Short mmCIF file of C-alpha atoms and ligand atoms in Angstrom, two decimals:
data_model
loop_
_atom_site.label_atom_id
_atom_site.label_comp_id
_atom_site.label_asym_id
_atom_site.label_seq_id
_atom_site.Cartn_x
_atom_site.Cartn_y
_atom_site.Cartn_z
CA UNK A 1 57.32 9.22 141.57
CA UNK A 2 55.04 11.77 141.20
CA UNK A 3 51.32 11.10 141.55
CA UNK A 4 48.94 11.80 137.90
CA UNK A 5 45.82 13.10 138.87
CA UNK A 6 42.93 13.52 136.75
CA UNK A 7 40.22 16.29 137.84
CA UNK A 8 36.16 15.42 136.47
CA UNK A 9 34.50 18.23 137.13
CA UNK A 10 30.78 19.54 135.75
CA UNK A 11 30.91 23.42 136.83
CA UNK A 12 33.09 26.30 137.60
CA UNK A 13 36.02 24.45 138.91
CA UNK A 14 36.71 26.66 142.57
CA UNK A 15 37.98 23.16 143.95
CA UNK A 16 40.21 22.06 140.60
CA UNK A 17 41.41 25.55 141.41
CA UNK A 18 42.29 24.91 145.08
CA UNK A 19 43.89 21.74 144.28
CA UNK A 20 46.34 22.94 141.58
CA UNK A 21 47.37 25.86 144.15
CA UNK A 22 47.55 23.65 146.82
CA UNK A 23 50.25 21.61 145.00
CA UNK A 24 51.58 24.32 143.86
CA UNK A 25 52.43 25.35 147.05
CA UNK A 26 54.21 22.37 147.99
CA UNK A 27 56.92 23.11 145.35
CA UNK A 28 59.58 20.36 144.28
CA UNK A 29 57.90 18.33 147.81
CA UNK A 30 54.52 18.26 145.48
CA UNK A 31 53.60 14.36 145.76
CA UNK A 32 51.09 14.71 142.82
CA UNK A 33 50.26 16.95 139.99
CA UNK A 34 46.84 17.38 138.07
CA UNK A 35 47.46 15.81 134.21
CA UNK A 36 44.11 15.92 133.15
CA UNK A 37 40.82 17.84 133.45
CA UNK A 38 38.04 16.32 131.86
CA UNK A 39 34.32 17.33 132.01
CA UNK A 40 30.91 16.54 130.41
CA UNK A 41 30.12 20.24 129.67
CA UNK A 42 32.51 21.83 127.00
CA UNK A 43 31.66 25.58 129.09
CA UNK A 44 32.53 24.07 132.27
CA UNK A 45 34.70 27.03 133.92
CA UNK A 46 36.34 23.86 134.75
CA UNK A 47 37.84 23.39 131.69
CA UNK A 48 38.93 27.21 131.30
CA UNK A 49 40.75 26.88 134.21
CA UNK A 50 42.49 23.77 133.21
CA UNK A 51 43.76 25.43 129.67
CA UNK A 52 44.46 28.31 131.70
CA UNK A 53 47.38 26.34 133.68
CA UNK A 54 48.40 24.46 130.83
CA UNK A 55 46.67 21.03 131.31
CA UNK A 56 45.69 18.38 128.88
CA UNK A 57 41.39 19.26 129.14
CA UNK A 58 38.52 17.14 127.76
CA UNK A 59 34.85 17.97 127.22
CA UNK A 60 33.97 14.20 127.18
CA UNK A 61 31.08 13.20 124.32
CA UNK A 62 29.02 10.25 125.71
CA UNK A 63 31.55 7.24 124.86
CA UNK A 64 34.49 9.04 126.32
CA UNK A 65 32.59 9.84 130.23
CA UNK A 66 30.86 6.16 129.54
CA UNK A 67 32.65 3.02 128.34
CA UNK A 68 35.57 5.13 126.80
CA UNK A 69 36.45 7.03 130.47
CA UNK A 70 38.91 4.13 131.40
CA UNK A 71 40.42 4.19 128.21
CA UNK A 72 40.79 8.06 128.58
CA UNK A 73 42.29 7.78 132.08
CA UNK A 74 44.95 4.97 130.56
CA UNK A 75 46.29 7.20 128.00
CA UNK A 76 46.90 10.00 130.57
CA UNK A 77 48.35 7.25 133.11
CA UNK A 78 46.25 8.68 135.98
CA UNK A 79 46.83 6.90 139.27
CA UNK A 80 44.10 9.03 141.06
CA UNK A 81 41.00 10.62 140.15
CA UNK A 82 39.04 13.43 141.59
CA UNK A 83 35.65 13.97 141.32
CA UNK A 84 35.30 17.91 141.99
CA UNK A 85 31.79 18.85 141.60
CA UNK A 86 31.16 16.32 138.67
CA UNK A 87 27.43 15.39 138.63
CA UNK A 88 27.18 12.40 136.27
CA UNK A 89 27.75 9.16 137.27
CA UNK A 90 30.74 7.13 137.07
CA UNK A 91 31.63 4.09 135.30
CA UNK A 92 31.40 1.24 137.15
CA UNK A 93 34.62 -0.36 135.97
CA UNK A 94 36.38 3.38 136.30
CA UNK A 95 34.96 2.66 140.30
CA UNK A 96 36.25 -1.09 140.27
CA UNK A 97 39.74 -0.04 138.38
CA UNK A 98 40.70 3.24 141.06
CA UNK A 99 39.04 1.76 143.90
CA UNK A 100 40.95 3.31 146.95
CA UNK A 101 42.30 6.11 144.27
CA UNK A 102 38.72 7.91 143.36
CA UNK A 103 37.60 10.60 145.73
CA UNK A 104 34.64 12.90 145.81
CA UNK A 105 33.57 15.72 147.81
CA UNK A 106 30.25 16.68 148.76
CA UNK A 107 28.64 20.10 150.04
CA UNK A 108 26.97 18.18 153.40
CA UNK A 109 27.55 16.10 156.04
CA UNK A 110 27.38 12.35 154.46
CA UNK A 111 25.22 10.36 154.61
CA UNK A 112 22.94 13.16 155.32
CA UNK A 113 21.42 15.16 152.30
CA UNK A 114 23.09 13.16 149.77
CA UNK A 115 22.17 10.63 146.44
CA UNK A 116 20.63 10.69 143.18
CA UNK A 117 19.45 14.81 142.69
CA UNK A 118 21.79 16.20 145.49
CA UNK A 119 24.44 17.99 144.14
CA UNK A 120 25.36 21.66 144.01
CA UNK A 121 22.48 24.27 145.69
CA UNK A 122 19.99 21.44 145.54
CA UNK A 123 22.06 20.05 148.58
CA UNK A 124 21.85 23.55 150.56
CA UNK A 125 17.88 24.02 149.88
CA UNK A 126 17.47 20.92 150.92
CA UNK A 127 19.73 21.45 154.38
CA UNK A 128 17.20 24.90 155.08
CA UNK A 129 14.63 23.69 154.69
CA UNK A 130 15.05 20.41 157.15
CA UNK A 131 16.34 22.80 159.51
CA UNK A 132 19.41 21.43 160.01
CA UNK A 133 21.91 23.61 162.46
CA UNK A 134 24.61 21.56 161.29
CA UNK A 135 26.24 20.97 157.67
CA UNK A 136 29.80 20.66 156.41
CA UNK A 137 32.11 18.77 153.50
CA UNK A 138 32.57 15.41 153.35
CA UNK A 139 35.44 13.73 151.08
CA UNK A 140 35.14 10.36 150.21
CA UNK A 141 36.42 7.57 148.16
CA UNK A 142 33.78 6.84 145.89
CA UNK A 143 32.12 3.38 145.10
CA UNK A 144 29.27 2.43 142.85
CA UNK A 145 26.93 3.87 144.34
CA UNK A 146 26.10 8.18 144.30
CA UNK A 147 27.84 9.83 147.70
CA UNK A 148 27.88 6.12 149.29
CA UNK A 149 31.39 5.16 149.71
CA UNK A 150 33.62 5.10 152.77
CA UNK A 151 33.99 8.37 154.39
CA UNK A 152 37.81 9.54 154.55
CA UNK A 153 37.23 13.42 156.29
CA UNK A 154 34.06 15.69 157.17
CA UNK A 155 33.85 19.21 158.74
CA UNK A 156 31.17 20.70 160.16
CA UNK A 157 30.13 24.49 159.72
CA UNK A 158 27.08 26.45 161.53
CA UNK A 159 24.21 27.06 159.45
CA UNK A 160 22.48 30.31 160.58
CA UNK A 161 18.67 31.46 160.55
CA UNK A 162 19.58 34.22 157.99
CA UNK A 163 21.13 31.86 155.62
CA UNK A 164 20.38 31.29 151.88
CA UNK A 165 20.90 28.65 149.76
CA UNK A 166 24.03 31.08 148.22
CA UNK A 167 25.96 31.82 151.91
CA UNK A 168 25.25 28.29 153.03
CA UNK A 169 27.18 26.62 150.24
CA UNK A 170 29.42 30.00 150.44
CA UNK A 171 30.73 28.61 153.83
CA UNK A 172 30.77 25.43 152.98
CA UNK A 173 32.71 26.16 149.52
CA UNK A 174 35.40 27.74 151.83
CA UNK A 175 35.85 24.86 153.91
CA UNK A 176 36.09 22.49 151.18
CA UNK A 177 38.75 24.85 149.51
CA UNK A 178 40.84 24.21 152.78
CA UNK A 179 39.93 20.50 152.90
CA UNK A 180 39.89 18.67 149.74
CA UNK A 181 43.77 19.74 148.30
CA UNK A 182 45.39 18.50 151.84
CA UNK A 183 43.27 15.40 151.82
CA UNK A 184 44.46 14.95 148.22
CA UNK A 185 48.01 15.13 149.18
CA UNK A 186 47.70 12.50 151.78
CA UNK A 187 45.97 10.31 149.21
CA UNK A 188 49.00 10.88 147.32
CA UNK A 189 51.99 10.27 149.69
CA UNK A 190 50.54 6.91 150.84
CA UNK A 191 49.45 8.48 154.45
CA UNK A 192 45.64 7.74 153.45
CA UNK A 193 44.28 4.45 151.72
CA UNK A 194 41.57 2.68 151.65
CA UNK A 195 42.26 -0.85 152.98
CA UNK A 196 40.81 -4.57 151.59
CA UNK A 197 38.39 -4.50 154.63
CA UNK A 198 36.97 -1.65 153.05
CA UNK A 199 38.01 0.81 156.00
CA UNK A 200 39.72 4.01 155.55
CA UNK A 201 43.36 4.24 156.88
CA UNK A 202 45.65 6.94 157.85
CA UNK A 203 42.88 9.39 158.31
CA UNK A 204 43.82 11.90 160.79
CA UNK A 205 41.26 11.34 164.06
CA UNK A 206 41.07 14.92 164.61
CA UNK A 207 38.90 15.65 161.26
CA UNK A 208 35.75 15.05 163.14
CA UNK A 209 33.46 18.34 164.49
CA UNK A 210 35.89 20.38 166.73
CA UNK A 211 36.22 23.22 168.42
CA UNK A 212 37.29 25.21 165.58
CA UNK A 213 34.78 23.86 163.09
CA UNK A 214 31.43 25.67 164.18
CA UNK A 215 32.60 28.87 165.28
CA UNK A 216 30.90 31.31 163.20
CA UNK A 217 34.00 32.78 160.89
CA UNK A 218 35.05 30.41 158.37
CA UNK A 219 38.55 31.10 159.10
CA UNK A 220 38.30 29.67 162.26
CA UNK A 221 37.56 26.26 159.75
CA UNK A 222 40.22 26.97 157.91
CA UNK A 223 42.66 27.31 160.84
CA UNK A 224 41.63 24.15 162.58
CA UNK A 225 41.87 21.99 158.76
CA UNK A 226 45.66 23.33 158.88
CA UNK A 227 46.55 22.02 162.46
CA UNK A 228 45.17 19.28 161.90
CA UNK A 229 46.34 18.51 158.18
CA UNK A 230 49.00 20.90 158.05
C1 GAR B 1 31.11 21.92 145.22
O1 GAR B 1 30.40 22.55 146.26
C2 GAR B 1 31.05 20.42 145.37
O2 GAR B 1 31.07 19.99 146.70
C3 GAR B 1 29.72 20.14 144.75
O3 GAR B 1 29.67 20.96 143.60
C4 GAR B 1 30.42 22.15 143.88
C5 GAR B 1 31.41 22.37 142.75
O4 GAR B 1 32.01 23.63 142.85
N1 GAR B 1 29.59 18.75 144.42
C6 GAR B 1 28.42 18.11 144.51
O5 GAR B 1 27.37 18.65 144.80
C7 GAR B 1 28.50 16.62 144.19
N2 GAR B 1 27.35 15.93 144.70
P1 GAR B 1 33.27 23.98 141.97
O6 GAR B 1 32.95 23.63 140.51
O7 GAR B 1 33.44 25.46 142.15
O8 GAR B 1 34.43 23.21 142.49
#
């Protein structure tokens, strides 16, 4: 049976986008679709994108992305969610329900430059002006606490002296184009879950810094997410 997925998402909606063409891609071997896009902005591009593919879309009022999100999930039967640059918090009995079947990604390396505040170019000013050399995506499944919960897959990319806050998350947007939707699909066909001891399994070993990951061109990312993910 085909995985539901449900998409929250606060802004444009590059990732939802990348998902949904991701799956696409897969065809009739697809191991999940996205059912549901649902956001707490009613201009989220998000949501455009959503109607634009023919999904069921929500702009959520208070109760519904509150003590109503659970009920909302139910009524699409969503077995996994996806947080995809969604910046409020979530439920704590929507984080109890899909434990092991909520995932998030974030524009750093976890648990560096993350919690309450970081989200979206907040997260790149604040990798500039540490200094950092170093940044990346991290996916991971999400627990009730912001950017906290067990860390599935991260990959690195350069940050360079000429960078802005804009190329920074640029590069880092283009990795987590390539790495989210394949992630996704391994949540999806069983080959990554989060286990009762609370430790990630099925992982892949290589997504860790590599070779490929901090040479300069983001293709080079890209390439060394598909050998290792496929
Ligand atoms: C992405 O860079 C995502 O990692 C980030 O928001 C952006 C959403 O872009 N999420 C966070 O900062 C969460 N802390 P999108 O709407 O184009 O997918």
């Amino acid at each position: 049976m085909r995985k539901q997925i449900a998409v929250l998402a606060s802004g444009g909606g590059s990732n939802l986008q990348s998902i949904v063409q991701h799956l696409a891609s897969l065809g009739t071997g697809s191991p999940a679709d996205v059912v549901l896009v649902a956001s707490d902005r009613p201009d989220a591009g998000a949501l455009q994108r959503g109607r634009g593919h023919g999904m069921h879309v929500v702009a959520m009022d208070r109760e519904q992305r509150t003590s109503g999100m659970l009920a909302l999930l139910a009524r699409h039967a969503v077995d996994l969610v996806v947080l995809a640059g969604y910046l409020r918090f979530v439920p704590v009995e929507v984080t109890r329900s899909y434990r092991g079947r909520l995932v998030n990604i974030h524009p750093a390396l976890l648990p560096a430059f993350g919690g309450t505040g970081m989200y979206g170019h907040h997260v790149h000013e604040a990798v500039l002006a540490r200094g950092a050399r170093v940044s990346g995506a991290t996916v991971h499944f999400v627990d009730e606490e912001y950017d906290h919960g067990p860390i599935i897959a991260q990959w690195p990319v350069p940050v360079f002296a000429h960078d802005t806050a804009s190329t920074l998350a640029h590069r880092v947007l283009e990795v987590e184009h390539a790495l989210y939707p394949r992630v996704i699909q391994q949540l999806a066909e069983g080959v990554i879950s989060l286990g009762a001891d609370g430790h990630v399994h099925g992982a892949p070993a290589h997504l860790a810094p590599s070779y490929f990951a901090l040479r300069p061109d983001p293709g080079a990312a890209v390439e060394g997410i598909r050998a290792v993910l496929g």
